[in-house]
PDB file of C-alpha atoms in Angstrom:
ATOM      1  CA  UNK A1111     -29.528  12.924   7.172  1.00 77.00           C
ATOM      2  CA  UNK A1112     -28.413  10.739   4.319  1.00 83.00           C
ATOM      3  CA  UNK A1113     -26.136   7.776   4.877  1.00 89.00           C
ATOM      4  CA  UNK A1114     -25.186   4.388   3.543  1.00 94.00           C
ATOM      5  CA  UNK A1115     -23.919   1.494   5.599  1.00 94.00           C
ATOM      6  CA  UNK A1116     -22.156  -1.635   4.489  1.00 95.00           C
ATOM      7  CA  UNK A1117     -21.943  -3.722   7.632  1.00 95.00           C
ATOM      8  CA  UNK A1118     -19.412  -6.229   6.321  1.00 95.00           C
ATOM      9  CA  UNK A1119     -15.826  -5.248   5.611  1.00 94.00           C
ATOM     10  CA  UNK A1120     -15.252  -8.539   3.849  1.00 96.00           C
ATOM     11  CA  UNK A1121     -17.313 -11.360   2.411  1.00 98.00           C
ATOM     12  CA  UNK A1122     -15.830 -14.739   1.560  1.00 98.00           C
ATOM     13  CA  UNK A1123     -17.598 -17.157  -0.737  1.00 98.00           C
ATOM     14  CA  UNK A1124     -16.644 -20.220  -2.730  1.00 98.00           C
ATOM     15  CA  UNK A1125     -16.813 -20.127  -6.485  1.00 98.00           C
ATOM     16  CA  UNK A1126     -20.178 -21.320  -7.739  1.00 97.00           C
ATOM     17  CA  UNK A1127     -21.995 -20.417  -4.549  1.00 98.00           C
ATOM     18  CA  UNK A1128     -24.452 -17.539  -4.301  1.00 98.00           C
ATOM     19  CA  UNK A1129     -23.165 -14.285  -2.883  1.00 97.00           C
ATOM     20  CA  UNK A1130     -24.760 -11.398  -1.035  1.00 98.00           C
ATOM     21  CA  UNK A1131     -23.178  -8.052  -0.202  1.00 98.00           C
ATOM     22  CA  UNK A1132     -25.272  -6.062   2.229  1.00 98.00           C
ATOM     23  CA  UNK A1133     -26.215  -2.406   2.133  1.00 98.00           C
ATOM     24  CA  UNK A1134     -28.608  -0.353   4.219  1.00 97.00           C
ATOM     25  CA  UNK A1135     -29.464   3.278   3.806  1.00 95.00           C
ATOM     26  CA  UNK A1136     -31.032   6.240   5.505  1.00 94.00           C
ATOM     27  CA  UNK A1137     -32.612   9.043   3.498  1.00 90.00           C
ATOM     28  CA  UNK A1138     -35.347  11.609   3.612  1.00 86.00           C
ATOM     29  CA  UNK A1139     -37.451  11.187   0.508  1.00 83.00           C
ATOM     30  CA  UNK A1140     -37.161   8.602  -2.224  1.00 83.00           C
ATOM     31  CA  UNK A1141     -33.823   6.878  -2.483  1.00 86.00           C
ATOM     32  CA  UNK A1142     -31.784   6.573  -5.628  1.00 91.00           C
ATOM     33  CA  UNK A1143     -29.438   3.664  -4.958  1.00 95.00           C
ATOM     34  CA  UNK A1144     -26.428   2.389  -6.844  1.00 95.00           C
ATOM     35  CA  UNK A1145     -23.837  -0.362  -6.722  1.00 96.00           C
ATOM     36  CA  UNK A1146     -20.294   0.051  -8.001  1.00 95.00           C
ATOM     37  CA  UNK A1147     -17.318  -2.295  -8.192  1.00 95.00           C
ATOM     38  CA  UNK A1148     -13.667  -1.315  -7.897  1.00 92.00           C
ATOM     39  CA  UNK A1149     -10.668  -3.371  -8.939  1.00 91.00           C
ATOM     40  CA  UNK A1150      -7.211  -2.580  -7.493  1.00 86.00           C
ATOM     41  CA  UNK A1151      -5.819   0.789  -8.553  1.00 82.00           C
ATOM     42  CA  UNK A1152      -8.782   1.420 -10.800  1.00 85.00           C
ATOM     43  CA  UNK A1153     -11.784   3.703 -10.800  1.00 86.00           C
ATOM     44  CA  UNK A1154     -15.292   2.537  -9.995  1.00 89.00           C
ATOM     45  CA  UNK A1155     -17.464   0.702 -12.466  1.00 92.00           C
ATOM     46  CA  UNK A1156     -21.228   1.003 -12.427  1.00 91.00           C
ATOM     47  CA  UNK A1157     -23.130  -2.232 -11.812  1.00 95.00           C
ATOM     48  CA  UNK A1158     -26.758  -1.287 -11.349  1.00 95.00           C
ATOM     49  CA  UNK A1159     -29.169   1.239  -9.933  1.00 93.00           C
ATOM     50  CA  UNK A1160     -32.605   1.485  -8.384  1.00 94.00           C
ATOM     51  CA  UNK A1161     -34.654   4.550  -9.149  1.00 90.00           C
ATOM     52  CA  UNK A1162     -38.237   3.367  -9.059  1.00 85.00           C
ATOM     53  CA  UNK A1163     -40.359   0.435 -10.143  1.00 86.00           C
ATOM     54  CA  UNK A1164     -39.529  -3.243  -9.748  1.00 89.00           C
ATOM     55  CA  UNK A1165     -37.741  -3.950  -6.485  1.00 93.00           C
ATOM     56  CA  UNK A1166     -35.424  -6.465  -8.133  1.00 95.00           C
ATOM     57  CA  UNK A1167     -32.894  -4.731 -10.305  1.00 96.00           C
ATOM     58  CA  UNK A1168     -30.655  -6.581 -12.728  1.00 96.00           C
ATOM     59  CA  UNK A1169     -27.262  -5.223 -13.670  1.00 94.00           C
ATOM     60  CA  UNK A1170     -23.944  -5.996 -15.264  1.00 92.00           C
ATOM     61  CA  UNK A1171     -22.006  -9.279 -15.016  1.00 93.00           C
ATOM     62  CA  UNK A1172     -24.989 -11.219 -13.679  1.00 96.00           C
ATOM     63  CA  UNK A1173     -25.410  -9.105 -10.562  1.00 97.00           C
ATOM     64  CA  UNK A1174     -28.773  -8.084  -9.205  1.00 97.00           C
ATOM     65  CA  UNK A1175     -29.977  -6.163  -6.184  1.00 98.00           C
ATOM     66  CA  UNK A1176     -33.173  -6.167  -4.215  1.00 96.00           C
ATOM     67  CA  UNK A1177     -34.628  -2.936  -2.927  1.00 96.00           C
ATOM     68  CA  UNK A1178     -36.516  -3.384   0.344  1.00 95.00           C
ATOM     69  CA  UNK A1179     -38.173  -0.229   1.543  1.00 93.00           C
ATOM     70  CA  UNK A1180     -39.388  -1.578   4.877  1.00 94.00           C
ATOM     71  CA  UNK A1181     -35.898  -2.760   5.794  1.00 95.00           C
ATOM     72  CA  UNK A1182     -34.193   0.188   4.062  1.00 95.00           C
ATOM     73  CA  UNK A1183     -31.861  -2.236   2.377  1.00 97.00           C
ATOM     74  CA  UNK A1184     -30.400  -2.691  -1.090  1.00 98.00           C
ATOM     75  CA  UNK A1185     -28.401  -5.905  -0.995  1.00 98.00           C
ATOM     76  CA  UNK A1186     -26.298  -6.963  -3.963  1.00 98.00           C
ATOM     77  CA  UNK A1187     -26.637 -10.574  -5.055  1.00 98.00           C
ATOM     78  CA  UNK A1188     -25.365 -13.036  -7.606  1.00 98.00           C
ATOM     79  CA  UNK A1189     -26.596 -16.636  -7.960  1.00 97.00           C
ATOM     80  CA  UNK A1190     -23.195 -18.130  -8.758  1.00 97.00           C
ATOM     81  CA  UNK A1191     -19.961 -16.373  -7.831  1.00 98.00           C
ATOM     82  CA  UNK A1192     -16.866 -16.299 -10.026  1.00 97.00           C
ATOM     83  CA  UNK A1193     -13.271 -15.868  -8.912  1.00 97.00           C
ATOM     84  CA  UNK A1194     -13.151 -12.822 -11.188  1.00 95.00           C
ATOM     85  CA  UNK A1195     -15.881 -11.213  -9.060  1.00 96.00           C
ATOM     86  CA  UNK A1196     -13.305 -10.684  -6.316  1.00 96.00           C
ATOM     87  CA  UNK A1197     -13.116  -6.922  -5.853  1.00 96.00           C
ATOM     88  CA  UNK A1198     -14.245  -4.039  -3.666  1.00 95.00           C
ATOM     89  CA  UNK A1199     -17.940  -3.222  -3.831  1.00 97.00           C
ATOM     90  CA  UNK A1200     -19.529   0.097  -2.953  1.00 95.00           C
ATOM     91  CA  UNK A1201     -23.139   0.908  -2.334  1.00 96.00           C
ATOM     92  CA  UNK A1202     -24.115   4.517  -2.985  1.00 94.00           C
ATOM     93  CA  UNK A1203     -27.079   6.778  -2.364  1.00 92.00           C
ATOM     94  CA  UNK A1204     -27.902   9.860  -4.403  1.00 88.00           C
ATOM     95  CA  UNK A1205     -29.735  12.720  -2.745  1.00 83.00           C
ATOM     96  CA  UNK A1206     -29.673  16.495  -3.174  1.00 78.00           C
ATOM     97  CA  UNK A1207     -27.043  16.446  -5.896  1.00 78.00           C
ATOM     98  CA  UNK A1208     -24.564  14.383  -3.903  1.00 82.00           C
ATOM     99  CA  UNK A1209     -23.538  10.780  -3.894  1.00 87.00           C
ATOM    100  CA  UNK A1210     -22.981   9.147  -0.518  1.00 88.00           C
ATOM    101  CA  UNK A1211     -20.836   6.031  -0.558  1.00 91.00           C
ATOM    102  CA  UNK A1212     -20.716   3.165   1.869  1.00 93.00           C
ATOM    103  CA  UNK A1213     -17.433   2.085   3.371  1.00 91.00           C
ATOM    104  CA  UNK A1214     -17.019  -0.712   0.862  1.00 94.00           C
ATOM    105  CA  UNK A1215     -17.067  -4.488   1.124  1.00 96.00           C
ATOM    106  CA  UNK A1216     -14.226  -6.623  -0.107  1.00 96.00           C
ATOM    107  CA  UNK A1217     -15.521  -9.713  -1.830  1.00 97.00           C
ATOM    108  CA  UNK A1218     -13.220 -12.728  -1.933  1.00 97.00           C
ATOM    109  CA  UNK A1219     -14.294 -15.598  -4.159  1.00 97.00           C
ATOM    110  CA  UNK A1220     -12.180 -18.680  -3.669  1.00 97.00           C
ATOM    111  CA  UNK A1221     -11.801 -21.402  -6.294  1.00 95.00           C
TER     112      UNK A1221
ATOM    113  CA  UNK B1199     -21.506   3.253 -21.365  1.00 66.00           C
ATOM    114  CA  UNK B1200     -20.070   6.697 -21.050  1.00 80.00           C
ATOM    115  CA  UNK B1201     -16.326   7.069 -20.629  1.00 88.00           C
ATOM    116  CA  UNK B1202     -14.417   9.322 -18.279  1.00 93.00           C
ATOM    117  CA  UNK B1203     -10.717   9.615 -18.947  1.00 93.00           C
ATOM    118  CA  UNK B1204      -8.368  10.614 -16.159  1.00 95.00           C
ATOM    119  CA  UNK B1205      -4.711  11.475 -16.629  1.00 95.00           C
ATOM    120  CA  UNK B1206      -2.094  10.770 -15.406  1.00 96.00           C
ATOM    121  CA  UNK B1207      -2.689   7.357 -13.875  1.00 94.00           C
ATOM    122  CA  UNK B1208       0.457   7.535 -11.788  1.00 95.00           C
ATOM    123  CA  UNK B1209       2.550  10.500 -10.766  1.00 96.00           C
ATOM    124  CA  UNK B1210       5.517  10.825  -8.468  1.00 96.00           C
ATOM    125  CA  UNK B1211       6.703  14.271  -7.512  1.00 95.00           C
ATOM    126  CA  UNK B1212       8.988  16.010  -5.090  1.00 96.00           C
ATOM    127  CA  UNK B1213       7.653  17.760  -2.044  1.00 97.00           C
ATOM    128  CA  UNK B1214       6.796  21.385  -2.765  1.00 96.00           C
ATOM    129  CA  UNK B1215       5.919  20.921  -6.417  1.00 97.00           C
ATOM    130  CA  UNK B1216       2.454  21.154  -7.956  1.00 97.00           C
ATOM    131  CA  UNK B1217       0.679  18.403  -9.817  1.00 97.00           C
ATOM    132  CA  UNK B1218      -2.233  18.702 -12.228  1.00 97.00           C
ATOM    133  CA  UNK B1219      -4.718  15.897 -12.837  1.00 97.00           C
ATOM    134  CA  UNK B1220      -7.105  16.041 -15.768  1.00 96.00           C
ATOM    135  CA  UNK B1221     -10.556  14.544 -16.007  1.00 95.00           C
ATOM    136  CA  UNK B1222     -12.351  14.380 -19.342  1.00 95.00           C
ATOM    137  CA  UNK B1223     -15.773  13.124 -20.313  1.00 93.00           C
ATOM    138  CA  UNK B1224     -15.169  11.581 -23.721  1.00 92.00           C
ATOM    139  CA  UNK B1225     -18.615  11.019 -25.158  1.00 88.00           C
ATOM    140  CA  UNK B1226     -20.944  13.154 -23.108  1.00 90.00           C
ATOM    141  CA  UNK B1227     -21.170  16.590 -21.604  1.00 89.00           C
ATOM    142  CA  UNK B1228     -20.801  17.028 -17.891  1.00 89.00           C
ATOM    143  CA  UNK B1229     -21.909  20.255 -16.257  1.00 84.00           C
ATOM    144  CA  UNK B1230     -20.849  18.784 -12.938  1.00 88.00           C
ATOM    145  CA  UNK B1231     -17.836  16.686 -12.062  1.00 92.00           C
ATOM    146  CA  UNK B1232     -16.886  15.347  -8.678  1.00 93.00           C
ATOM    147  CA  UNK B1233     -13.433  14.852  -7.210  1.00 95.00           C
ATOM    148  CA  UNK B1234     -12.855  12.135  -4.654  1.00 94.00           C
ATOM    149  CA  UNK B1235      -9.916  11.062  -2.580  1.00 95.00           C
ATOM    150  CA  UNK B1236      -9.508   7.487  -1.484  1.00 91.00           C
ATOM    151  CA  UNK B1237      -7.199   6.316   1.257  1.00 84.00           C
ATOM    152  CA  UNK B1238      -6.027   2.708   1.379  1.00 79.00           C
ATOM    153  CA  UNK B1239      -8.792   0.286   2.275  1.00 74.00           C
ATOM    154  CA  UNK B1240     -11.237   3.144   2.747  1.00 78.00           C
ATOM    155  CA  UNK B1241     -14.219   4.574   0.983  1.00 84.00           C
ATOM    156  CA  UNK B1242     -14.301   7.566  -1.285  1.00 88.00           C
ATOM    157  CA  UNK B1243     -14.172  10.968   0.324  1.00 90.00           C
ATOM    158  CA  UNK B1244     -15.828  13.712  -1.680  1.00 91.00           C
ATOM    159  CA  UNK B1245     -13.434  16.635  -1.945  1.00 94.00           C
ATOM    160  CA  UNK B1246     -15.310  19.026  -4.160  1.00 94.00           C
ATOM    161  CA  UNK B1247     -17.988  19.434  -6.777  1.00 92.00           C
ATOM    162  CA  UNK B1248     -16.750  21.031  -9.948  1.00 90.00           C
ATOM    163  CA  UNK B1249     -19.235  23.161 -11.848  1.00 86.00           C
ATOM    164  CA  UNK B1250     -18.628  24.202 -15.436  1.00 85.00           C
ATOM    165  CA  UNK B1251     -18.068  27.913 -15.720  1.00 84.00           C
ATOM    166  CA  UNK B1252     -18.228  28.633 -12.016  1.00 85.00           C
ATOM    167  CA  UNK B1253     -16.328  28.075  -8.810  1.00 89.00           C
ATOM    168  CA  UNK B1254     -16.068  24.631  -7.333  1.00 92.00           C
ATOM    169  CA  UNK B1255     -17.909  23.757  -4.154  1.00 92.00           C
ATOM    170  CA  UNK B1256     -15.552  22.300  -1.592  1.00 95.00           C
ATOM    171  CA  UNK B1257     -16.474  19.928   1.192  1.00 93.00           C
ATOM    172  CA  UNK B1258     -15.791  20.899   4.757  1.00 93.00           C
ATOM    173  CA  UNK B1259     -12.181  20.433   5.716  1.00 93.00           C
ATOM    174  CA  UNK B1260     -10.806  20.509   2.157  1.00 95.00           C
ATOM    175  CA  UNK B1261      -8.380  23.352   1.546  1.00 94.00           C
ATOM    176  CA  UNK B1262      -9.421  25.389  -1.474  1.00 94.00           C
ATOM    177  CA  UNK B1263      -5.972  26.875  -1.960  1.00 95.00           C
ATOM    178  CA  UNK B1264      -4.370  23.479  -1.730  1.00 96.00           C
ATOM    179  CA  UNK B1265      -6.613  21.678  -4.159  1.00 97.00           C
ATOM    180  CA  UNK B1266      -7.387  23.986  -7.067  1.00 96.00           C
ATOM    181  CA  UNK B1267     -10.231  22.901  -9.294  1.00 94.00           C
ATOM    182  CA  UNK B1268     -10.998  24.319 -12.691  1.00 91.00           C
ATOM    183  CA  UNK B1269     -13.912  23.250 -14.887  1.00 90.00           C
ATOM    184  CA  UNK B1270     -13.267  25.208 -18.039  1.00 84.00           C
ATOM    185  CA  UNK B1271     -15.518  23.295 -20.408  1.00 89.00           C
ATOM    186  CA  UNK B1272     -18.343  20.773 -20.436  1.00 90.00           C
ATOM    187  CA  UNK B1273     -15.857  17.950 -20.929  1.00 92.00           C
ATOM    188  CA  UNK B1274     -12.839  18.900 -18.843  1.00 93.00           C
ATOM    189  CA  UNK B1275     -12.141  19.448 -15.176  1.00 94.00           C
ATOM    190  CA  UNK B1276      -8.700  19.696 -13.606  1.00 95.00           C
ATOM    191  CA  UNK B1277      -7.466  19.235 -10.064  1.00 97.00           C
ATOM    192  CA  UNK B1278      -4.161  20.835  -9.141  1.00 97.00           C
ATOM    193  CA  UNK B1279      -2.495  19.807  -5.933  1.00 97.00           C
ATOM    194  CA  UNK B1280      -0.368  22.811  -5.067  1.00 97.00           C
ATOM    195  CA  UNK B1281       2.850  22.622  -3.074  1.00 96.00           C
ATOM    196  CA  UNK B1282       2.341  18.924  -2.569  1.00 96.00           C
ATOM    197  CA  UNK B1283       3.570  17.213   0.573  1.00 96.00           C
ATOM    198  CA  UNK B1284       3.827  13.535   1.473  1.00 96.00           C
ATOM    199  CA  UNK B1285       0.497  13.640   3.310  1.00 95.00           C
ATOM    200  CA  UNK B1286      -1.157  14.529   0.002  1.00 96.00           C
ATOM    201  CA  UNK B1287      -0.145  11.145  -1.370  1.00 95.00           C
ATOM    202  CA  UNK B1288      -3.352   9.354  -2.212  1.00 94.00           C
ATOM    203  CA  UNK B1289      -5.575   7.952  -4.922  1.00 94.00           C
ATOM    204  CA  UNK B1290      -7.632  10.692  -6.553  1.00 96.00           C
ATOM    205  CA  UNK B1291     -10.702   9.798  -8.577  1.00 94.00           C
ATOM    206  CA  UNK B1292     -12.900  12.021 -10.685  1.00 95.00           C
ATOM    207  CA  UNK B1293     -16.431  11.292 -11.754  1.00 93.00           C
ATOM    208  CA  UNK B1294     -19.068  12.881 -13.922  1.00 91.00           C
ATOM    209  CA  UNK B1295     -22.706  12.629 -14.807  1.00 85.00           C
ATOM    210  CA  UNK B1296     -24.206  13.082 -18.204  1.00 83.00           C
ATOM    211  CA  UNK B1297     -25.787  16.533 -18.215  1.00 79.00           C
ATOM    212  CA  UNK B1298     -28.873  15.100 -19.850  1.00 80.00           C
ATOM    213  CA  UNK B1299     -29.471  12.309 -17.355  1.00 77.00           C
ATOM    214  CA  UNK B1300     -31.165  14.385 -14.688  1.00 73.00           C
ATOM    215  CA  UNK B1301     -31.341  13.092 -11.146  1.00 68.00           C
ATOM    216  CA  UNK B1302     -31.479   9.440 -12.081  1.00 72.00           C
ATOM    217  CA  UNK B1303     -28.221   9.163 -13.966  1.00 77.00           C
ATOM    218  CA  UNK B1304     -25.321   7.226 -12.567  1.00 80.00           C
ATOM    219  CA  UNK B1305     -21.852   8.563 -12.010  1.00 84.00           C
ATOM    220  CA  UNK B1306     -19.143   7.550 -14.422  1.00 90.00           C
ATOM    221  CA  UNK B1307     -15.700   7.319 -12.918  1.00 91.00           C
ATOM    222  CA  UNK B1308     -12.232   7.919 -14.213  1.00 93.00           C
ATOM    223  CA  UNK B1309      -9.576   5.277 -13.630  1.00 92.00           C
ATOM    224  CA  UNK B1310      -8.026   7.257 -10.827  1.00 92.00           C
ATOM    225  CA  UNK B1311      -4.662   8.921 -10.332  1.00 95.00           C
ATOM    226  CA  UNK B1312      -2.155   7.592  -7.849  1.00 94.00           C
ATOM    227  CA  UNK B1313      -0.134  10.504  -6.443  1.00 96.00           C
ATOM    228  CA  UNK B1314       3.042   9.836  -4.513  1.00 96.00           C
ATOM    229  CA  UNK B1315       4.854  12.793  -3.020  1.00 96.00           C
ATOM    230  CA  UNK B1316       8.428  12.145  -1.978  1.00 96.00           C
TER     231      UNK B1316
END
């Protein structure tokens, strides 16, 4: 069975500090993994994806994610958080023509 | 990146009326579009997969007669909420993939439609 888990409902970080939003997955076969961001009353915006190749994926707005096959994780990271990064973040897995979304993690970046 | 346009952004209607939401891929062709429903502070729930030129595939528990989906062209899918009731109030989001992107392409999302049924 395919699934995505985001263990943290909320992550709080001070501006300028590094941030990590966690994601783990379960899939049969090779995983195609994605991160999206959602601002209030808006659709989702694509940040980055892992398909194959280098385990460290760089995406939009300075975000990156590290694919770890042994830990079945795909954590989202950013070296220095901005207040404008405050939003809802979704990890997603693609398998058999469907996207499976995690429950979302609300990121709060405080000045 | 590719753009998906969703309209209307907000709609308020009376109970018992029907509401149509449009989803358009503006600069790419989408053989498949997906309709999601999002409840407050929750993740996206896939309602149905819309296939161009054929019937939509609905997820378990989603009423086909309640949520009518039409995918008449490679750039347009519509969701009609028929005989809407207050419990249908929600945030509806459509998404699409570029038909040429294969299995590795990301989903592009519309801006969502906030439906409020009085």
